[in-house]
Coordinates of C-alpha atoms in Angstrom, one line a residue:
Chain A
X1 CA 216.5 76.0 103.7
X2 CA 220.2 74.7 103.7
X3 CA 221.2 71.6 105.5
X4 CA 221.7 71.6 109.2
X5 CA 225.3 71.9 110.7
X6 CA 224.3 71.6 114.2
X7 CA 221.9 69.0 115.1
X8 CA 220.9 68.2 118.9
X9 CA 218.6 65.4 120.2
X10 CA 217.6 65.5 123.8
X11 CA 221.2 66.8 124.7
X12 CA 221.5 66.9 128.4
X13 CA 224.4 67.7 130.9
X14 CA 224.0 66.6 134.6
X15 CA 226.6 68.0 137.3
X16 CA 225.5 65.5 140.1
X17 CA 221.8 66.2 140.9
X18 CA 221.9 69.6 139.0
X19 CA 220.6 69.5 135.4
X20 CA 222.3 72.5 133.8
X21 CA 220.9 71.5 130.3
X22 CA 217.9 69.5 129.9
X23 CA 217.0 67.7 126.8
X24 CA 218.0 70.4 124.2
X25 CA 216.6 69.3 120.9
X26 CA 217.2 72.0 117.9
X27 CA 219.0 72.5 114.7
X28 CA 221.0 75.3 113.1
X29 CA 221.2 75.6 109.6
X30 CA 224.2 76.4 107.3
X31 CA 224.8 80.2 107.1
X32 CA 222.5 81.0 110.0
X33 CA 223.0 83.4 112.7
X34 CA 221.6 81.8 115.5
X35 CA 220.9 83.5 118.8
X36 CA 221.0 81.6 122.2
X37 CA 219.3 83.6 124.9
X38 CA 218.8 83.2 128.6
X39 CA 219.5 84.6 131.8
X40 CA 222.8 84.1 133.8
X41 CA 223.0 80.5 134.9
X42 CA 220.0 79.4 132.4
X43 CA 222.4 76.6 130.6
X44 CA 223.6 78.8 127.7
X45 CA 227.3 78.1 128.3
X46 CA 226.9 74.6 129.3
X47 CA 225.0 73.6 126.2
X48 CA 227.6 75.6 124.1
X49 CA 230.8 73.7 125.7
X50 CA 229.0 70.5 124.9
X51 CA 228.9 71.4 121.1
X52 CA 232.6 72.5 121.3
X53 CA 233.8 69.3 122.5
X54 CA 235.1 70.9 125.8
X55 CA 232.5 69.1 127.8
X56 CA 231.0 65.6 127.4
X57 CA 227.3 65.4 127.4
X58 CA 225.6 63.1 130.0
X59 CA 222.9 61.9 127.3
X60 CA 221.4 62.7 124.2
X61 CA 222.7 62.9 120.8
X62 CA 224.6 65.8 118.9
X63 CA 226.3 66.6 115.7
X64 CA 228.3 69.4 114.8
X65 CA 229.5 69.9 111.1
X66 CA 228.6 66.2 110.7
X67 CA 230.6 65.0 113.3
X68 CA 229.4 63.2 116.7
X69 CA 230.2 65.3 120.0
X70 CA 231.0 62.1 121.7
X71 CA 233.4 60.4 119.3
X72 CA 234.8 63.1 116.9
X73 CA 235.8 65.9 119.0
X74 CA 239.0 66.3 117.3
X75 CA 237.3 66.8 113.8
X76 CA 234.6 69.2 115.2
X77 CA 237.6 71.3 116.7
X78 CA 239.0 71.5 113.3
X79 CA 235.8 72.7 111.8
X80 CA 234.8 75.2 114.6
X81 CA 235.8 78.6 115.8
X82 CA 235.3 79.4 119.5
X83 CA 235.1 82.9 121.4
X84 CA 234.7 82.3 125.0
X85 CA 233.1 84.7 127.8
X86 CA 236.6 85.3 129.0
X87 CA 239.1 87.3 126.7
X88 CA 241.4 84.7 125.4
X89 CA 243.9 86.1 123.6
X90 CA 247.5 86.6 125.0
X91 CA 247.8 89.8 126.4
X92 CA 251.5 89.7 126.8
X93 CA 251.9 89.1 122.9
X94 CA 251.4 91.6 120.2
X95 CA 248.7 91.8 117.9
X96 CA 250.6 90.1 115.0
X97 CA 252.0 87.3 117.3
X98 CA 248.7 86.4 118.4
X99 CA 247.2 86.0 114.9
X100 CA 250.3 84.1 113.9
X101 CA 250.1 81.8 116.8
X102 CA 246.5 80.9 116.3
X103 CA 246.7 80.5 112.5
X104 CA 249.9 78.3 113.0
X105 CA 248.3 75.9 115.4
X106 CA 245.2 75.6 113.0
X107 CA 247.8 74.2 110.6
X108 CA 248.0 77.3 108.1
X109 CA 250.9 77.7 105.9
X110 CA 253.5 80.4 106.4
X111 CA 252.2 82.3 103.2
X112 CA 248.5 81.8 104.3
X113 CA 249.5 83.1 107.8
X114 CA 251.1 86.0 106.0
X115 CA 247.9 86.8 103.8
X116 CA 245.5 86.3 106.3
X117 CA 247.5 88.5 108.8
X118 CA 247.5 91.3 106.5
X119 CA 243.8 90.9 105.6
X120 CA 242.8 90.6 109.2
X121 CA 244.7 93.7 110.2
X122 CA 243.4 95.7 107.3
X123 CA 239.6 94.7 108.1
X124 CA 240.1 95.6 111.6
X125 CA 241.8 99.0 110.9
X126 CA 244.7 97.8 113.1
X127 CA 247.4 98.8 110.6
X128 CA 250.2 100.5 112.9
X129 CA 249.2 98.7 115.8
X130 CA 250.4 95.2 114.8
X131 CA 253.5 95.6 117.1
X132 CA 251.4 96.6 120.1
X133 CA 250.8 94.2 123.0
X134 CA 247.3 93.1 123.0
X135 CA 247.1 94.4 126.5
X136 CA 247.4 97.8 125.4
X137 CA 244.5 97.6 123.1
X138 CA 240.9 99.0 124.2
X139 CA 238.5 96.4 125.2
X140 CA 236.3 96.8 122.1
X141 CA 239.4 96.4 119.8
X142 CA 240.4 93.4 121.6
X143 CA 237.1 91.6 121.3
X144 CA 237.0 92.3 117.4
X145 CA 240.5 91.2 117.3
X146 CA 239.4 88.2 119.4
X147 CA 236.6 87.4 116.9
X148 CA 238.8 87.7 113.9
X149 CA 241.4 85.4 115.5
X150 CA 238.6 82.8 116.4
X151 CA 237.7 82.6 112.5
X152 CA 241.2 82.8 111.3
X153 CA 241.1 79.2 109.9
X154 CA 237.8 79.8 108.3
X155 CA 235.6 77.4 110.4
X156 CA 232.3 76.1 109.2
X157 CA 230.7 77.4 112.5
X158 CA 231.7 79.9 115.0
X159 CA 230.7 79.7 118.8
X160 CA 230.5 82.9 120.6
X161 CA 229.7 83.1 124.2
X162 CA 228.5 86.6 125.2
X163 CA 230.9 88.3 122.9
X164 CA 229.9 91.7 123.5
X165 CA 229.5 91.9 127.3
X166 CA 231.0 95.3 128.5
X167 CA 231.5 96.6 125.1
X168 CA 230.3 100.1 124.3
X169 CA 227.1 100.4 121.8
X170 CA 229.1 101.8 118.9
X171 CA 231.7 99.1 119.3
X172 CA 228.9 96.5 119.7
X173 CA 227.3 97.7 116.5
X174 CA 230.8 97.5 114.4
X175 CA 231.3 93.9 116.1
X176 CA 227.9 92.9 114.6
X177 CA 229.1 94.1 111.1
X178 CA 232.1 91.7 111.4
X179 CA 229.6 88.9 112.2
X180 CA 227.4 89.7 109.2
X181 CA 230.7 90.0 107.2
X182 CA 231.4 86.1 108.4
X183 CA 228.1 85.1 107.6
X184 CA 227.8 86.3 104.2
X185 CA 230.9 84.2 103.5
X186 CA 228.8 81.2 104.4
X187 CA 229.9 80.8 108.2
X188 CA 227.3 79.6 110.7
X189 CA 227.1 81.9 113.6
X190 CA 226.3 80.7 117.1
X191 CA 225.9 83.3 119.6
X192 CA 224.7 83.6 123.0
X193 CA 224.0 87.2 124.3
X194 CA 221.7 89.0 126.9
X195 CA 221.4 91.9 124.8
X196 CA 217.9 92.1 123.5
X197 CA 218.8 94.4 120.9
X198 CA 221.3 92.1 119.5
X199 CA 218.9 89.2 119.5
X200 CA 217.0 91.1 116.7
X201 CA 220.2 90.8 114.6
X202 CA 219.9 87.0 114.6
X203 CA 217.8 84.9 112.2
X204 CA 216.4 82.6 114.7
X205 CA 216.7 82.7 118.4
X206 CA 216.1 80.1 121.1
X207 CA 215.4 81.2 124.8
X208 CA 216.7 78.9 127.5
X209 CA 215.0 79.2 131.1
X210 CA 216.4 76.9 133.9
X211 CA 218.2 74.5 131.5
X212 CA 215.2 74.0 129.0
X213 CA 214.6 75.6 125.8
X214 CA 211.2 77.5 126.1
X215 CA 211.0 79.1 122.8
X216 CA 212.6 79.0 119.3
X217 CA 211.8 80.7 116.2
X218 CA 212.5 84.1 114.4
X219 CA 212.5 87.1 116.2
X220 CA 209.3 88.3 114.1
X221 CA 207.4 85.0 114.8
X222 CA 208.5 84.9 118.6
X223 CA 206.9 88.4 119.2
X224 CA 203.9 87.5 117.2
X225 CA 203.6 84.1 119.4
X226 CA 204.0 85.9 122.7
X227 CA 201.9 89.1 121.5
X228 CA 204.7 91.3 122.5
X229 CA 206.1 94.4 121.0
X230 CA 209.7 93.8 121.5
X231 CA 212.3 91.0 122.1
X232 CA 212.5 92.4 125.6
X233 CA 209.0 91.7 126.5
X234 CA 209.3 88.3 125.0
X235 CA 212.4 87.8 127.2
X236 CA 211.0 89.0 130.5
X237 CA 207.8 87.2 130.1
X238 CA 209.8 83.7 129.9
X239 CA 212.6 84.8 132.3
X240 CA 210.2 85.6 135.2
X241 CA 209.3 82.1 135.6
X242 CA 212.8 80.9 136.2
X243 CA 213.6 79.4 139.4
X244 CA 217.3 79.4 139.2
X245 CA 219.3 82.4 140.2
X246 CA 222.2 83.7 138.4
X247 CA 225.6 81.9 138.4
Chain B
X1 CA 255.6 68.9 114.7
X2 CA 254.8 72.2 113.2
X3 CA 252.3 72.9 116.0
X4 CA 255.0 72.3 118.6
X5 CA 257.3 74.8 116.7
X6 CA 254.3 77.4 117.2
X7 CA 253.8 76.7 120.7
X8 CA 257.6 76.9 121.5
X9 CA 257.7 80.1 119.6
X10 CA 254.8 81.5 121.7
X11 CA 256.2 80.5 125.2
X12 CA 259.6 81.7 124.6
X13 CA 258.1 85.1 123.3
X14 CA 256.1 85.2 126.7
X15 CA 258.9 84.2 128.8
X16 CA 261.6 86.7 127.4
X17 CA 258.7 89.7 127.7
X18 CA 258.3 88.8 131.2
X19 CA 260.9 90.8 133.2
X20 CA 259.8 89.5 136.5
X21 CA 260.4 86.0 135.3
X22 CA 263.9 86.8 133.7
X23 CA 265.0 88.5 136.8
X24 CA 264.0 85.3 138.8
X25 CA 265.9 83.1 136.4
X26 CA 268.9 85.1 136.5
X27 CA 269.1 86.7 139.8
X28 CA 267.6 84.0 142.0
X29 CA 270.7 81.6 141.6
X30 CA 273.3 84.3 141.7
X31 CA 271.9 85.8 144.9
X32 CA 271.1 82.6 146.5
X33 CA 274.2 80.9 145.7
X34 CA 276.2 83.8 146.9
X35 CA 274.4 83.9 150.3
X36 CA 273.3 80.5 151.3
X37 CA 276.5 78.8 151.4
X38 CA 277.9 81.3 153.7
X39 CA 274.8 80.8 156.1
X40 CA 274.4 77.3 155.9
X41 CA 277.5 76.6 158.0
X42 CA 278.2 73.8 160.1
X43 CA 281.4 75.1 161.7
X44 CA 280.7 76.3 165.2
X45 CA 282.3 79.4 166.1
X46 CA 281.9 82.3 168.4
X47 CA 281.0 79.9 171.4
X48 CA 280.4 82.3 174.4
X49 CA 282.1 81.1 177.4
X50 CA 281.7 82.2 181.0
X51 CA 284.4 81.4 183.5
X52 CA 284.1 81.0 187.1
X53 CA 287.7 81.0 188.3
X54 CA 287.8 80.1 191.9
X55 CA 291.7 79.4 191.7
X56 CA 293.1 82.6 190.3
X57 CA 296.4 81.0 189.7
X58 CA 299.0 80.8 187.2
X59 CA 297.8 77.7 185.8
X60 CA 294.1 78.7 185.6
X61 CA 295.2 81.8 183.6
X62 CA 297.3 79.7 181.2
X63 CA 294.5 77.4 180.6
X64 CA 292.0 80.5 180.1
X65 CA 294.6 82.2 177.6
X66 CA 294.9 78.8 175.7
X67 CA 291.2 78.6 175.4
X68 CA 290.7 81.9 173.9
X69 CA 293.5 81.9 171.6
X70 CA 292.0 78.8 169.8
X71 CA 289.7 81.3 168.0
X72 CA 286.3 79.3 168.8
X73 CA 285.5 80.7 171.8
X74 CA 284.8 84.4 173.2
X75 CA 284.5 85.4 176.7
X76 CA 281.0 86.1 178.0
X77 CA 282.1 87.3 181.4
X78 CA 284.2 86.3 184.5
X79 CA 281.9 85.3 187.1
X80 CA 282.2 85.1 191.0
X81 CA 280.2 82.0 191.3
X82 CA 278.5 79.3 189.7
X83 CA 274.9 80.9 190.2
X84 CA 276.2 83.9 188.3
X85 CA 277.5 81.9 185.5
X86 CA 274.3 79.9 185.3
X87 CA 272.2 83.3 185.1
X88 CA 274.3 84.1 182.2
X89 CA 273.3 80.8 180.3
X90 CA 269.6 81.7 181.4
X91 CA 269.9 85.2 179.8
X92 CA 271.4 83.3 176.8
X93 CA 274.5 85.4 177.2
X94 CA 276.9 82.4 177.6
X95 CA 276.7 79.1 175.9
X96 CA 278.9 77.2 178.1
X97 CA 280.0 78.0 181.9
X98 CA 283.6 76.5 183.1
X99 CA 284.0 76.5 186.6
X100 CA 287.5 75.9 187.7
X101 CA 287.6 74.8 191.5
X102 CA 289.8 76.4 194.3
X103 CA 293.3 75.0 194.7
X104 CA 293.4 73.8 191.1
X105 CA 297.1 74.6 190.7
X106 CA 297.9 73.1 194.1
X107 CA 296.1 69.9 193.6
X108 CA 297.3 69.5 190.1
X109 CA 300.9 69.7 190.9
X110 CA 300.4 67.7 194.3
X111 CA 298.1 65.1 193.6
X112 CA 298.4 65.1 189.7
X113 CA 294.8 65.1 189.4
X114 CA 292.1 67.8 189.0
X115 CA 288.5 68.2 187.7
X116 CA 286.8 71.1 185.9
X117 CA 283.2 71.5 185.6
X118 CA 281.5 72.4 182.4
X119 CA 277.9 73.5 182.0
X120 CA 276.4 73.7 178.6
X121 CA 273.3 75.4 177.3
X122 CA 272.0 72.5 175.1
X123 CA 269.0 74.5 173.3
X124 CA 271.4 74.5 170.1
X125 CA 272.3 70.7 170.3
X126 CA 275.1 71.1 167.7
X127 CA 276.7 74.0 169.1
X128 CA 276.5 72.5 172.6
X129 CA 278.1 69.1 171.6
X130 CA 280.7 70.7 169.2
X131 CA 281.5 73.4 172.0
X132 CA 282.2 70.8 174.6
X133 CA 284.2 68.8 172.4
X134 CA 286.6 71.6 171.3
X135 CA 286.9 72.4 175.1
X136 CA 287.6 68.8 175.6
X137 CA 290.4 68.7 173.1
X138 CA 292.0 72.1 174.6
X139 CA 291.9 70.6 177.9
X140 CA 293.7 67.7 176.7
X141 CA 296.1 69.4 175.1
X142 CA 296.9 71.5 178.1
X143 CA 297.2 68.3 180.0
X144 CA 299.7 67.0 177.8
X145 CA 301.9 70.2 178.0
X146 CA 301.7 70.0 181.9
X147 CA 302.7 66.3 181.6
X148 CA 305.9 67.1 179.6
X149 CA 306.7 69.8 182.0
X150 CA 306.4 67.7 185.1
X151 CA 307.2 64.1 184.0
X152 CA 310.9 63.4 183.1
X153 CA 310.5 61.8 179.7
X154 CA 311.9 58.3 179.7
X155 CA 313.2 56.3 177.0
X156 CA 310.5 53.9 177.2
X157 CA 307.0 55.6 177.9
X158 CA 305.4 54.0 181.1
X159 CA 301.8 54.4 179.9
X160 CA 301.2 53.1 176.5
X161 CA 299.0 55.3 174.4
X162 CA 297.4 55.2 170.9
X163 CA 298.1 58.4 168.9
X164 CA 295.4 58.7 166.1
X165 CA 296.4 60.3 162.7
X166 CA 293.4 60.8 160.6
X167 CA 293.1 61.8 156.8
X168 CA 290.0 63.4 155.2
X169 CA 289.4 61.9 151.9
X170 CA 287.5 64.0 149.3
X171 CA 287.4 67.0 151.2
X172 CA 290.8 67.1 152.9
X173 CA 290.3 70.7 154.2
X174 CA 286.9 69.7 155.6
X175 CA 285.6 72.5 153.7
X176 CA 281.7 72.6 154.2
X177 CA 281.1 74.9 151.2
X178 CA 282.3 72.2 148.8
X179 CA 279.8 70.2 150.4
X180 CA 276.9 72.6 150.3
X181 CA 277.2 74.3 147.2
X182 CA 276.4 71.5 144.8
X183 CA 273.7 70.6 147.2
X184 CA 272.2 74.1 147.4
X185 CA 272.5 74.3 143.5
X186 CA 270.2 71.3 143.2
X187 CA 267.4 72.6 145.5
X188 CA 267.5 75.9 143.6
X189 CA 266.9 73.9 140.0
X190 CA 264.3 71.9 141.6
X191 CA 262.4 74.6 143.1
X192 CA 262.5 76.9 139.8
X193 CA 261.6 74.3 137.7
X194 CA 258.7 72.6 139.4
X195 CA 257.2 75.9 140.4
X196 CA 257.6 77.8 137.3
X197 CA 256.1 75.2 135.2
X198 CA 253.3 74.7 137.6
X199 CA 252.4 78.5 137.8
X200 CA 252.8 78.9 133.9
X201 CA 250.1 76.5 133.1
X202 CA 247.8 77.2 136.0
X203 CA 248.1 81.2 134.8
X204 CA 246.6 79.9 131.5
X205 CA 243.7 78.4 133.5
X206 CA 243.3 81.6 135.1
X207 CA 243.2 84.0 132.4
X208 CA 241.1 81.5 130.3
X209 CA 243.5 80.9 127.3
X210 CA 243.5 77.4 127.9
X211 CA 240.0 77.0 127.0
X212 CA 240.8 78.4 123.6
X213 CA 243.7 76.2 123.3
X214 CA 241.5 73.2 124.3
X215 CA 239.1 74.2 121.6
X216 CA 241.8 74.0 119.0
X217 CA 243.0 70.7 117.4
X218 CA 246.1 70.9 119.4
X219 CA 247.1 67.4 120.7
X220 CA 247.5 66.9 124.4
X221 CA 251.1 65.9 124.2
X222 CA 251.9 68.8 122.0
X223 CA 250.7 71.2 124.6
X224 CA 252.5 69.5 127.3
X225 CA 255.8 69.4 125.3
X226 CA 255.3 73.0 124.4
X227 CA 255.3 73.8 128.1
X228 CA 258.2 71.4 129.2
X229 CA 260.6 72.1 126.7
X230 CA 261.0 75.7 127.7
X231 CA 261.5 75.3 131.2
X232 CA 263.7 72.3 130.5
X233 CA 266.1 74.7 128.7
X234 CA 265.9 77.3 131.7
X235 CA 266.5 74.6 134.0
X236 CA 269.7 73.7 132.2
X237 CA 270.8 77.3 131.8
X238 CA 270.1 78.2 135.6
X239 CA 272.4 74.9 136.5
X240 CA 275.1 76.3 134.2
X241 CA 275.1 79.6 135.9
X242 CA 275.3 77.9 139.4
X243 CA 278.3 75.6 138.0
X244 CA 280.0 78.7 137.0
X245 CA 279.5 80.5 140.2
X246 CA 280.7 77.6 142.2
X247 CA 283.7 77.2 140.0
X248 CA 284.8 81.2 140.2
X249 CA 283.4 82.2 143.7
X250 CA 284.0 79.0 145.5
X251 CA 286.8 77.6 143.5
X252 CA 284.9 74.3 143.3
X253 CA 286.0 72.3 140.2
X254 CA 284.2 69.0 139.9
X255 CA 286.4 66.0 140.2
X256 CA 284.3 63.9 138.0
X257 CA 283.0 64.6 134.6
X258 CA 280.7 67.4 133.9
X259 CA 278.9 65.3 131.0
X260 CA 277.8 62.8 133.8
X261 CA 276.1 65.7 135.6
X262 CA 274.5 67.1 132.8
X263 CA 273.3 63.7 131.6
X264 CA 271.7 63.1 135.1
X265 CA 270.5 67.0 134.9
X266 CA 268.6 66.6 131.8
X267 CA 266.8 63.4 133.1
X268 CA 266.1 65.0 136.5
X269 CA 264.6 68.2 135.0
X270 CA 262.0 65.8 133.4
X271 CA 260.9 64.4 136.8
X272 CA 260.8 68.1 138.3
X273 CA 259.0 69.5 135.6
X274 CA 256.8 66.4 135.5
X275 CA 256.0 67.2 139.1
X276 CA 255.0 70.9 138.3
X277 CA 252.8 69.6 135.6
X278 CA 251.1 67.3 138.0
X279 CA 250.8 70.2 140.5
X280 CA 249.1 72.2 137.7
X281 CA 246.5 69.6 136.8
X282 CA 245.4 69.6 140.5
X283 CA 245.1 73.4 140.9
X284 CA 242.9 76.1 139.5
X285 CA 244.5 79.2 140.7
X286 CA 248.2 80.2 141.0
X287 CA 247.5 80.4 144.8
X288 CA 246.6 76.8 145.1
X289 CA 249.6 75.8 142.7
X290 CA 252.0 77.9 144.8
X291 CA 250.9 76.3 148.2
X292 CA 251.1 72.8 146.7
X293 CA 254.6 73.3 145.4
X294 CA 255.6 74.8 148.6
X295 CA 254.4 71.8 150.5
X296 CA 256.6 69.3 148.5
X297 CA 259.6 71.6 148.1
X298 CA 259.6 71.8 152.0
X299 CA 259.6 68.2 152.4
X300 CA 261.9 67.5 149.6
X301 CA 264.2 70.0 151.1
X302 CA 264.4 68.7 154.6
X303 CA 264.3 65.1 153.7
X304 CA 267.1 65.6 150.9
X305 CA 270.3 64.9 153.2
X306 CA 271.1 68.5 152.1
X307 CA 271.5 69.8 155.5
X308 CA 271.5 66.2 157.6
X309 CA 272.7 63.0 156.7
X310 CA 270.0 60.7 155.5
X311 CA 271.9 57.9 157.0
X312 CA 271.1 59.4 160.7
X313 CA 267.4 59.8 160.1
X314 CA 265.1 57.1 161.4
X315 CA 264.1 54.0 159.4
X316 CA 260.6 55.3 158.3
X317 CA 262.3 58.8 157.3
X318 CA 264.9 57.1 155.3
X319 CA 262.2 55.3 153.5
X320 CA 260.5 58.6 152.7
X321 CA 263.6 59.9 151.3
X322 CA 263.6 57.1 149.0
X323 CA 260.7 58.6 147.2
X324 CA 262.4 62.0 147.0
X325 CA 264.1 63.1 143.7
X326 CA 266.1 65.8 145.2
X327 CA 267.9 63.3 147.3
X328 CA 269.3 61.2 144.4
X329 CA 270.3 64.6 142.6
X330 CA 272.3 65.8 145.6
X331 CA 273.9 62.6 146.0
X332 CA 275.0 62.4 142.6
X333 CA 276.1 66.0 142.7
X334 CA 278.4 65.3 145.8
X335 CA 279.6 62.0 144.4
X336 CA 280.6 63.3 141.1
X337 CA 281.8 66.8 142.1
X338 CA 283.9 65.6 145.1
X339 CA 284.6 61.9 144.3
X340 CA 284.7 61.8 140.7
X341 CA 282.0 59.1 140.3
X342 CA 281.0 58.2 137.0
X343 CA 277.9 56.5 135.3
X344 CA 278.6 53.1 136.8
X345 CA 278.6 54.6 140.4
X346 CA 275.3 56.6 140.0
X347 CA 273.2 53.9 138.2
X348 CA 270.9 53.5 141.2
X349 CA 270.3 57.1 141.4
X350 CA 269.7 57.3 137.7
X351 CA 267.2 54.4 137.5
X352 CA 265.1 56.1 140.4
X353 CA 265.0 59.4 138.7
X354 CA 264.1 57.8 135.4
X355 CA 261.1 56.3 137.3
X356 CA 260.2 59.6 138.9
X357 CA 260.0 61.2 135.4
X358 CA 258.0 58.5 133.8
X359 CA 255.6 58.5 136.8
X360 CA 255.3 62.1 137.1
X361 CA 254.8 63.0 133.6
X362 CA 252.4 59.9 133.0
X363 CA 250.3 60.8 135.8
X364 CA 250.0 64.5 134.9
X365 CA 249.2 63.4 131.2
X366 CA 246.4 61.1 132.4
X367 CA 245.1 63.7 134.9
X368 CA 245.3 66.7 132.3
X369 CA 242.0 66.9 130.4
X370 CA 240.8 68.6 127.5
X371 CA 237.3 68.1 128.4
X372 CA 235.1 67.6 131.4

């Protein structure tokens, strides 16, 4: 398979006595859709924040797009896109203004911004809505727009933290179409979720329980390994052992 | 540089779209400058006076009419006894009871000597002090008139006396508004600046957009400049509205150079916005930012010399006022507006405000982290 774009070795984050992420070791290949599963409070977000340069690891090693997470956070930030759990576009700006702002701060030229905006608006079917405040869009559209804005600078890797929570099944399906389209262009997708049907869309999945990675493989192999019929069963089998309760 | 332009564009778009914020920026200074200077009034008027007149003579009546014609006093009531007058003070219906003894006129004429008793409600110390002062003056005046009537004016006055002639510099009419308006304007700019700046950044924390910003390659100083510059401009705008109001509503024309005021203001705004920034780095919610700003603004306000003279504060309080940026700007405003001071005279204040700007902003930048 292709080269690794994310590589971690015993990556750990402690908050006082609490170990949020304990010795995570995994790698993600270029162009892969990598699912990160776990119950609330399992440590998914913490792990992702360390990889995005938002949080400094307590110990262990990790590189993202070839850059060290301790030393080269600025280079990492230039090469990744990030879509957080909270909705993160400016609700009091219009669709076009949001795209322009994020494209601008990633250093796209005026021409690139213009082309990219048109392409993006067309892809999302938002023609005629560009002058609308983001606040007025339905949640599903907001999430799709949010994703498109997160990859406006065509990053090598895009991190998504529960991007589809609270979104209806039809929109979720459309959302995954966008993810596939991005992956087809060679983007690596790193996504956390707790929808089990979504995990089936991933190339590989890791399941975190209480800050530790308990399983990591393709959905097919995982089902085989745990002799389960569905990812649901695999997940419940592991999550039942969790001692921590939700966040 | 280009990043900064995108940040500024975004901030201004948001500010102009926020009708509440615009209203605050425009209306707050107008309303407050129209109302506060009238209310923050040092003049003592409408002092309620209860009179216990045991004499009922021409002289006592003359004295009373002289008192009420001064315009500072209004009659609470005529009382039959001092106890009745005291009850009026207890019921907060009178501020001063004046007791004119029986035989007031007779003693005055025969013995050239008489005493009048004043009892003052000193809950409001200023009113009591000023009220007795006024009354004392009126009584003195009355005394002088009587003397002219009774004592034959001689060529050489038998009693040497010193007459005082005073002149009030810089504010000849003793118009307290000339003194208060510039101070209130400084207070307004300080409050708007520090609070709006703090709330704006904390709001981004609350809605989560700051996390999105933190994951972009935006540099710390770009982000901070992107926040400071818009509010710096707004501060200067509000100040200009304020100066216009004080010119056309209160007729205050600065004696000194307006340029000096604006130079000082532009540095002062950096200090104030730095404070807002600092507050935002210590708060996670707008509520926290609000209470923190309030805490500082209350202290700054009362220790600024806006209402009470810094010179009459106890030594330790004066030391605290040294750490209050508001104090320096109020001093500068009054010096420039009333006295016409120039750069040379406000050096001391300018240096302090520059230090504040550096300390607040430096501290805030150190404390603002993109990572945890």
